[in-house]
Amino acid sequence: TQVDILTSKRVALKEVDNLGLANNPQFKQRFVAATGGNGDIREWLADMLLRMTTVAPAKDSSVIELSVKSSDPVFAATVANGMAAAYQQLSLQIKIDPLQKAAQYFTEQMKSLRMDLETAQNKLARYQQDHGLVSTDDHLDVESARMNDLSSQLVQAQSAAIEASTRGNQAMSSSGRDSPDVISNQLIQNLKSSLATAQGKFALLQQTLAPNHPQYQAAKAEVDKLQAELNANIASTNNGAANNGRILRQRQAEVHAALEAQTTKVLQLNRARSDMSVLVQDVTSAQKAYDAASVRMTQTDLEGHSNQSDVSLLTPAVAPRLPVSPNVPLNVVLSILLGCMLGLALAVLTELSNRRVRSVADLSNALPAPMLGAIAWGKSSRREPRIGFPNLSLPR
């Protein structure tokens, strides 16, 4: 992938722009001479640079070797370094372009998420204002505790009312003088004791004095007075017991009404908390979505504005002192070897194209006819040559 990017025309065009080759008069002249001025000089220069460039990845490594061939060593080094720089810039651009687009997308999404969050918060605030809620959980705990307290008070009021009603009924009955409230009243008991003493004294005076006697009248007046006071206190105590029963029954009714009202209020708070929990959940979800998008947008925006490329230049190109090609000694050796091989091949081809008879085997292979004989040619001697025939071998 990186090799394909490095050898792409986009890298070459970026290098042309970085080096300003399109504005170079020398390259303009070469472009006009090669194309007649037709086409785009940037495209032509990019194709020329790509033809000069060779890219090869290292084996089992992430290093890529870039080489440029040119008759000008300085220009070759410049092109190689410019190609590497353009590749770094393009790699960084390929990396940050999607991040910048993603940052723009997150920016648009942040507006929508912010509106959703504000809408959810406004609904929750309006609901709290309409129902008079600040903190639903705390308010509900207070109201529940109040309901439990009223429930306890109602139980106590019911017990006290039952007891007071029983005492009041007994106090208002015929046996009211022996009611528990009368018996437990210390003043009544003191009056009874004083009355008993006065009655005893009056009984003694009745035996010795006449009704018109002053002491007799005084003793009788004292007895009547104590009796009236006793009756008044007993009546007052019984009335107090009856009134206490009525008060406790009224208290019981009030506590019961307050408990019912508190129960209704707690139920309303429960319903309000259920409805409010949905709104709170909406606010929480909107807040989480907004926070997540904000974090992602911040990270993407920072990465999108990064100027650090993942590609590093390991070894910059320098102008070579000696040409890489042509290698004269190697070319001479290769030309000799190639010439010998071509010579042998041409000799074999010439022999095959113009076949001559040089032996008996050649004649037998060339003519599908029986051989009658062979003439042995020898060197000439001093004597006159004599024509002779060799031994002939005739077929039967």
Short mmCIF file of C-alpha atoms in Angstrom, two decimals:
data_model
loop_
_atom_site.label_atom_id
_atom_site.label_comp_id
_atom_site.label_asym_id
_atom_site.label_seq_id
_atom_site.Cartn_x
_atom_site.Cartn_y
_atom_site.Cartn_z
CA THR A 1 0.00 0.00 0.00
CA GLN A 2 2.73 2.45 0.89
CA VAL A 3 4.62 1.62 -2.30
CA ASP A 4 1.47 2.29 -4.33
CA ILE A 5 1.02 5.61 -2.54
CA LEU A 6 4.66 6.54 -3.05
CA THR A 7 4.50 5.80 -6.79
CA SER A 8 1.13 7.52 -7.28
CA LYS A 9 0.73 10.57 -9.48
CA ARG A 10 -0.64 12.53 -6.55
CA VAL A 11 2.76 12.34 -4.83
CA ALA A 12 4.49 13.31 -8.08
CA LEU A 13 2.18 16.30 -8.58
CA LYS A 14 2.80 17.44 -5.02
CA GLU A 15 6.54 17.17 -5.62
CA VAL A 16 6.21 19.20 -8.83
CA ASP A 17 4.43 21.92 -6.86
CA ASN A 18 6.91 21.78 -3.98
CA LEU A 19 9.96 22.05 -6.27
CA GLY A 20 8.32 24.60 -8.57
CA LEU A 21 9.28 22.63 -11.67
CA ALA A 22 6.30 23.87 -13.66
CA ASN A 23 7.71 27.41 -13.50
CA ASN A 24 11.25 26.38 -14.48
CA PRO A 25 12.09 27.79 -17.98
CA GLN A 26 14.25 24.77 -18.82
CA PHE A 27 11.45 22.32 -18.16
CA LYS A 28 8.99 24.56 -20.00
CA GLN A 29 11.19 24.37 -23.08
CA ARG A 30 11.47 20.60 -22.80
CA PHE A 31 7.72 20.33 -22.40
CA VAL A 32 7.07 22.42 -25.51
CA ALA A 33 9.63 20.44 -27.49
CA ALA A 34 8.17 17.10 -26.40
CA THR A 35 4.45 17.84 -26.62
CA GLY A 36 4.21 20.94 -28.74
CA GLY A 37 2.69 22.77 -25.82
CA ASN A 38 -0.36 20.51 -25.69
CA GLY A 39 -1.53 19.21 -22.34
CA ASP A 40 -0.73 20.08 -18.75
CA ILE A 41 2.88 20.64 -17.87
CA ARG A 42 2.29 19.42 -14.32
CA GLU A 43 0.99 16.09 -15.57
CA TRP A 44 3.91 15.78 -17.97
CA LEU A 45 6.45 16.55 -15.26
CA ALA A 46 4.75 14.10 -12.87
CA ASP A 47 4.96 11.31 -15.46
CA MET A 48 8.62 12.16 -16.07
CA LEU A 49 9.44 12.02 -12.38
CA LEU A 50 7.64 8.69 -11.98
CA ARG A 51 9.63 7.22 -14.89
CA MET A 52 12.83 8.33 -13.18
CA THR A 53 11.81 6.85 -9.83
CA THR A 54 12.17 3.28 -8.63
CA VAL A 55 10.61 2.11 -5.36
CA ALA A 56 11.34 -1.21 -3.68
CA PRO A 57 10.29 -2.36 -0.18
CA ALA A 58 12.93 -3.99 2.01
CA LYS A 59 12.47 -7.68 2.74
CA ASP A 60 10.89 -8.40 6.15
CA SER A 61 11.00 -4.73 7.04
CA SER A 62 8.92 -1.56 6.97
CA VAL A 63 11.67 0.38 5.18
CA ILE A 64 11.08 1.50 1.59
CA GLU A 65 14.01 2.25 -0.69
CA LEU A 66 13.55 5.09 -3.18
CA SER A 67 16.01 5.64 -6.03
CA VAL A 68 16.04 8.16 -8.89
CA LYS A 69 18.09 7.93 -12.08
CA SER A 70 19.11 11.05 -13.99
CA SER A 71 22.03 12.38 -15.93
CA ASP A 72 22.31 15.18 -13.37
CA PRO A 73 23.29 13.74 -9.95
CA VAL A 74 22.23 16.87 -8.06
CA PHE A 75 18.82 16.85 -9.73
CA ALA A 76 18.46 13.13 -8.99
CA ALA A 77 19.14 13.71 -5.27
CA THR A 78 16.75 16.68 -5.28
CA VAL A 79 14.01 14.63 -6.89
CA ALA A 80 14.54 11.75 -4.44
CA ASN A 81 14.37 14.01 -1.40
CA GLY A 82 11.43 15.90 -2.87
CA MET A 83 9.58 12.64 -3.54
CA ALA A 84 10.16 11.54 0.07
CA ALA A 85 8.97 14.91 1.39
CA ALA A 86 5.88 14.82 -0.84
CA TYR A 87 5.15 11.28 0.33
CA GLN A 88 5.37 12.39 3.97
CA GLN A 89 3.03 15.29 3.30
CA LEU A 90 0.56 13.10 1.43
CA SER A 91 0.64 10.43 4.17
CA LEU A 92 -0.09 13.09 6.75
CA GLN A 93 -2.85 14.54 4.57
CA ILE A 94 -4.39 11.09 4.05
CA LYS A 95 -4.34 10.65 7.81
CA ILE A 96 -5.77 14.02 8.84
CA ASP A 97 -8.34 14.55 6.05
CA PRO A 98 -10.75 11.90 7.42
CA LEU A 99 -10.14 13.21 10.93
CA GLN A 100 -10.98 16.76 9.91
CA LYS A 101 -14.15 15.58 8.18
CA ALA A 102 -15.01 13.54 11.26
CA ALA A 103 -14.41 16.61 13.43
CA GLN A 104 -16.84 18.59 11.28
CA TYR A 105 -19.36 15.77 11.56
CA PHE A 106 -18.99 15.68 15.35
CA THR A 107 -19.36 19.46 15.46
CA GLU A 108 -22.71 19.20 13.70
CA GLN A 109 -23.74 16.33 15.93
CA MET A 110 -22.75 18.30 19.02
CA LYS A 111 -25.28 20.98 18.12
CA SER A 112 -28.06 18.40 17.86
CA LEU A 113 -26.99 16.65 21.08
CA ARG A 114 -26.79 19.98 22.91
CA MET A 115 -30.31 20.82 21.81
CA ASP A 116 -31.53 17.40 22.99
CA LEU A 117 -29.82 17.90 26.35
CA GLU A 118 -31.30 21.38 26.79
CA THR A 119 -34.76 20.10 25.86
CA ALA A 120 -34.52 17.27 28.40
CA GLN A 121 -33.26 19.65 31.10
CA ASN A 122 -36.06 22.12 30.38
CA LYS A 123 -38.67 19.37 30.63
CA LEU A 124 -37.24 18.23 33.96
CA ALA A 125 -37.07 21.79 35.33
CA ARG A 126 -40.61 22.54 34.20
CA TYR A 127 -41.90 19.32 35.77
CA GLN A 128 -40.15 20.10 39.07
CA GLN A 129 -41.56 23.61 39.05
CA ASP A 130 -45.09 22.42 38.31
CA HIS A 131 -45.00 19.81 41.10
CA GLY A 132 -42.90 21.81 43.57
CA LEU A 133 -40.09 19.25 43.61
CA VAL A 134 -36.48 20.03 44.30
CA SER A 135 -35.05 16.68 45.22
CA THR A 136 -37.57 13.92 44.79
CA ASP A 137 -35.75 11.31 46.82
CA ASP A 138 -35.09 13.55 49.85
CA HIS A 139 -38.59 15.01 49.77
CA LEU A 140 -40.11 11.56 49.57
CA ASP A 141 -38.04 10.34 52.51
CA VAL A 142 -39.23 13.27 54.65
CA GLU A 143 -42.88 12.76 53.70
CA SER A 144 -42.65 9.00 54.27
CA ALA A 145 -41.16 9.57 57.72
CA ARG A 146 -43.96 12.03 58.46
CA MET A 147 -46.56 9.48 57.35
CA ASN A 148 -45.01 6.82 59.59
CA ASP A 149 -45.04 9.27 62.50
CA LEU A 150 -48.71 10.09 61.91
CA SER A 151 -49.47 6.39 61.77
CA SER A 152 -47.84 5.92 65.18
CA GLN A 153 -49.70 8.94 66.56
CA LEU A 154 -52.99 7.52 65.24
CA VAL A 155 -52.43 4.23 67.06
CA GLN A 156 -51.68 6.08 70.29
CA ALA A 157 -54.66 8.41 69.82
CA GLN A 158 -56.96 5.47 69.19
CA SER A 159 -55.78 3.73 72.38
CA ALA A 160 -56.12 6.93 74.43
CA ALA A 161 -59.55 7.69 72.93
CA ILE A 162 -60.86 4.21 73.72
CA GLU A 163 -59.65 4.45 77.30
CA ALA A 164 -60.97 8.01 77.72
CA SER A 165 -64.35 7.05 76.25
CA THR A 166 -64.65 4.16 78.68
CA ARG A 167 -63.85 6.42 81.63
CA GLY A 168 -66.19 9.11 80.39
CA ASN A 169 -69.06 6.68 79.99
CA GLN A 170 -68.49 5.31 83.45
CA ALA A 171 -68.20 8.85 84.89
CA MET A 172 -71.50 9.89 83.37
CA SER A 173 -73.31 6.74 84.52
CA SER A 174 -74.99 6.16 87.92
CA SER A 175 -71.77 4.82 89.33
CA GLY A 176 -69.88 7.97 88.49
CA ARG A 177 -68.98 8.63 92.15
CA ASP A 178 -66.88 5.46 92.11
CA SER A 179 -65.17 6.09 88.78
CA PRO A 180 -61.38 5.67 88.60
CA ASP A 181 -60.90 9.40 88.05
CA VAL A 182 -62.86 10.18 91.22
CA ILE A 183 -61.03 7.57 93.24
CA SER A 184 -57.64 8.77 92.03
CA ASN A 185 -58.45 12.44 92.74
CA GLN A 186 -56.60 13.40 95.92
CA LEU A 187 -58.74 16.50 96.54
CA ILE A 188 -61.94 14.45 96.51
CA GLN A 189 -60.42 11.94 98.85
CA ASN A 190 -59.40 14.77 101.23
CA LEU A 191 -62.90 16.23 101.02
CA LYS A 192 -64.39 12.82 101.79
CA SER A 193 -62.12 12.49 104.80
CA SER A 194 -63.04 15.98 106.01
CA LEU A 195 -66.71 15.28 105.37
CA ALA A 196 -66.54 12.07 107.35
CA THR A 197 -64.92 13.89 110.26
CA ALA A 198 -67.50 16.70 110.13
CA GLN A 199 -70.34 14.18 109.90
CA GLY A 200 -69.00 12.34 112.98
CA LYS A 201 -68.75 15.56 114.92
CA PHE A 202 -72.25 16.55 113.81
CA ALA A 203 -73.62 13.18 114.89
CA LEU A 204 -72.25 13.71 118.41
CA LEU A 205 -73.75 17.18 118.60
CA GLN A 206 -77.11 15.83 117.46
CA GLN A 207 -77.20 13.65 120.55
CA THR A 208 -76.50 16.48 123.02
CA LEU A 209 -77.71 19.70 121.38
CA ALA A 210 -80.98 20.96 120.01
CA PRO A 211 -81.28 21.88 116.29
CA ASN A 212 -81.41 25.58 117.12
CA HIS A 213 -78.19 25.52 119.09
CA PRO A 214 -75.41 27.59 117.50
CA GLN A 215 -72.87 24.74 117.60
CA TYR A 216 -75.43 22.43 116.08
CA GLN A 217 -76.09 24.93 113.29
CA ALA A 218 -72.38 25.47 112.71
CA ALA A 219 -71.66 21.73 112.53
CA LYS A 220 -74.52 21.18 110.13
CA ALA A 221 -73.40 24.09 107.95
CA GLU A 222 -69.89 22.65 107.81
CA VAL A 223 -71.23 19.22 106.81
CA ASP A 224 -73.45 20.77 104.12
CA LYS A 225 -70.55 22.84 102.83
CA LEU A 226 -68.18 19.85 102.63
CA GLN A 227 -70.88 17.78 100.98
CA ALA A 228 -71.48 20.46 98.36
CA GLU A 229 -67.80 20.80 97.65
CA LEU A 230 -67.45 17.04 97.35
CA ASN A 231 -70.37 16.82 94.98
CA ALA A 232 -69.02 19.69 92.91
CA ASN A 233 -65.56 18.14 92.63
CA ILE A 234 -66.98 14.74 91.75
CA ALA A 235 -69.16 16.31 89.07
CA SER A 236 -66.23 18.33 87.81
CA THR A 237 -63.97 15.26 87.68
CA ASN A 238 -66.59 13.21 85.83
CA ASN A 239 -67.22 16.05 83.41
CA GLY A 240 -63.48 16.33 82.88
CA ALA A 241 -63.24 12.62 82.12
CA ALA A 242 -66.12 12.88 79.62
CA ASN A 243 -64.61 15.99 78.03
CA ASN A 244 -61.22 14.26 77.84
CA GLY A 245 -62.85 11.37 76.01
CA ARG A 246 -64.43 13.75 73.52
CA ILE A 247 -61.13 15.60 73.06
CA LEU A 248 -59.19 12.38 72.46
CA ARG A 249 -61.80 11.14 70.00
CA GLN A 250 -61.54 14.45 68.17
CA ARG A 251 -57.77 14.14 68.27
CA GLN A 252 -58.07 10.66 66.85
CA ALA A 253 -60.22 11.96 64.00
CA GLU A 254 -57.76 14.77 63.27
CA VAL A 255 -54.78 12.42 63.24
CA HIS A 256 -56.68 10.00 61.03
CA ALA A 257 -57.52 12.79 58.57
CA ALA A 258 -53.91 13.99 58.62
CA LEU A 259 -52.69 10.44 57.98
CA GLU A 260 -55.03 10.03 55.02
CA ALA A 261 -53.87 13.36 53.59
CA GLN A 262 -50.23 12.41 54.12
CA THR A 263 -50.80 9.02 52.50
CA THR A 264 -52.34 10.72 49.47
CA LYS A 265 -49.39 13.09 49.32
CA VAL A 266 -46.87 10.24 49.49
CA LEU A 267 -48.70 8.40 46.71
CA GLN A 268 -48.64 11.54 44.61
CA LEU A 269 -44.92 11.90 45.29
CA ASN A 270 -44.40 8.28 44.26
CA ARG A 271 -46.17 8.93 40.98
CA ALA A 272 -44.26 12.17 40.55
CA ARG A 273 -40.99 10.38 41.26
CA SER A 274 -41.84 7.71 38.67
CA ASP A 275 -42.58 10.35 36.07
CA MET A 276 -39.61 12.42 37.12
CA SER A 277 -37.26 9.41 37.01
CA VAL A 278 -38.05 9.08 33.30
CA LEU A 279 -37.17 12.72 32.75
CA VAL A 280 -34.01 12.35 34.85
CA GLN A 281 -33.04 9.30 32.80
CA ASP A 282 -33.57 11.30 29.62
CA VAL A 283 -31.34 14.05 30.95
CA THR A 284 -28.70 11.52 32.02
CA SER A 285 -28.75 9.77 28.64
CA ALA A 286 -28.55 13.07 26.79
CA GLN A 287 -25.69 14.20 29.04
CA LYS A 288 -23.76 10.97 28.48
CA ALA A 289 -24.23 11.19 24.72
CA TYR A 290 -23.14 14.83 24.73
CA ASP A 291 -20.07 14.10 26.89
CA ALA A 292 -19.04 11.12 24.73
CA ALA A 293 -19.42 13.15 21.55
CA SER A 294 -17.51 16.04 23.13
CA VAL A 295 -14.60 13.79 24.11
CA ARG A 296 -14.55 12.16 20.68
CA MET A 297 -14.75 15.53 18.92
CA THR A 298 -11.91 16.94 21.01
CA GLN A 299 -9.72 13.92 20.33
CA THR A 300 -10.53 13.92 16.62
CA ASP A 301 -9.97 17.66 16.34
CA LEU A 302 -6.57 17.41 18.02
CA GLU A 303 -5.54 14.51 15.80
CA GLY A 304 -6.89 16.35 12.74
CA HIS A 305 -4.62 19.34 13.46
CA SER A 306 -1.56 17.16 14.02
CA ASN A 307 1.49 17.90 11.86
CA GLN A 308 3.39 14.75 12.77
CA SER A 309 3.56 12.11 10.05
CA ASP A 310 3.89 8.40 10.67
CA VAL A 311 6.59 8.29 7.98
CA SER A 312 10.17 9.21 8.80
CA LEU A 313 13.05 9.83 6.44
CA LEU A 314 15.73 7.31 7.36
CA THR A 315 18.53 8.36 5.00
CA PRO A 316 18.29 11.48 2.81
CA ALA A 317 19.55 11.27 -0.73
CA VAL A 318 22.88 12.87 -1.65
CA ALA A 319 24.40 13.46 -5.08
CA PRO A 320 26.65 10.43 -5.90
CA ARG A 321 30.31 11.03 -6.73
CA LEU A 322 30.38 8.29 -9.34
CA PRO A 323 27.67 7.42 -11.85
CA VAL A 324 25.67 4.34 -11.12
CA SER A 325 25.34 3.53 -14.81
CA PRO A 326 26.76 2.75 -17.30
CA ASN A 327 29.29 0.33 -15.69
CA VAL A 328 31.96 0.15 -18.43
CA PRO A 329 33.95 -2.93 -17.23
CA LEU A 330 30.80 -4.89 -16.62
CA ASN A 331 29.36 -3.84 -19.96
CA VAL A 332 32.59 -4.91 -21.80
CA VAL A 333 32.57 -8.33 -20.18
CA LEU A 334 28.88 -8.77 -20.89
CA SER A 335 29.34 -7.60 -24.52
CA ILE A 336 32.16 -10.13 -25.10
CA LEU A 337 30.12 -12.97 -23.68
CA LEU A 338 27.03 -11.90 -25.58
CA GLY A 339 29.06 -11.50 -28.81
CA CYS A 340 30.50 -15.00 -28.51
CA MET A 341 27.10 -16.46 -27.89
CA LEU A 342 25.61 -14.54 -30.82
CA GLY A 343 28.49 -15.61 -33.08
CA LEU A 344 28.03 -19.26 -32.26
CA ALA A 345 24.32 -18.94 -32.77
CA LEU A 346 24.81 -17.26 -36.17
CA ALA A 347 27.30 -19.95 -37.27
CA VAL A 348 24.89 -22.71 -36.36
CA LEU A 349 22.04 -20.93 -38.15
CA THR A 350 24.23 -20.42 -41.28
CA GLU A 351 25.23 -24.08 -41.33
CA LEU A 352 21.64 -25.19 -40.94
CA SER A 353 20.41 -22.87 -43.69
CA ASN A 354 23.14 -23.95 -46.27
CA ARG A 355 23.73 -27.64 -45.61
CA ARG A 356 26.74 -29.25 -47.42
CA VAL A 357 27.78 -32.88 -47.91
CA ARG A 358 31.10 -33.53 -46.26
CA SER A 359 30.88 -37.22 -45.37
CA VAL A 360 29.16 -40.48 -46.26
CA ALA A 361 26.77 -39.96 -43.38
CA ASP A 362 25.80 -36.52 -44.71
CA LEU A 363 25.04 -38.00 -48.17
CA SER A 364 23.01 -40.85 -46.68
CA ASN A 365 21.03 -38.39 -44.59
CA ALA A 366 20.52 -35.99 -47.49
CA LEU A 367 19.52 -38.50 -50.27
CA PRO A 368 17.16 -41.37 -49.65
CA ALA A 369 19.11 -43.66 -52.09
CA PRO A 370 21.50 -46.57 -51.67
CA MET A 371 25.18 -45.72 -51.73
CA LEU A 372 27.18 -47.48 -54.45
CA GLY A 373 30.66 -46.43 -53.40
CA ALA A 374 32.94 -43.76 -52.10
CA ILE A 375 35.94 -42.10 -53.76
CA ALA A 376 38.91 -41.60 -51.52
CA TRP A 377 40.58 -38.34 -52.45
CA GLY A 378 44.26 -38.18 -51.64
CA LYS A 379 47.10 -35.82 -52.03
CA SER A 380 48.77 -35.61 -55.41
CA SER A 381 52.12 -37.48 -55.80
CA ARG A 382 55.06 -36.86 -58.04
CA ARG A 383 53.80 -39.46 -60.38
CA GLU A 384 51.04 -38.76 -62.74
CA PRO A 385 47.77 -39.18 -61.11
CA ARG A 386 45.98 -42.33 -61.87
CA ILE A 387 42.35 -42.58 -61.63
CA GLY A 388 41.27 -45.57 -59.73
CA PHE A 389 38.13 -46.85 -58.40
CA PRO A 390 37.87 -47.98 -54.88
CA ASN A 391 36.37 -51.13 -53.83
CA LEU A 392 32.78 -51.09 -54.81
CA SER A 393 30.16 -52.64 -52.71
CA LEU A 394 27.11 -53.49 -54.79
CA PRO A 395 23.93 -54.52 -53.29
CA ARG A 396 22.65 -57.97 -54.10
#
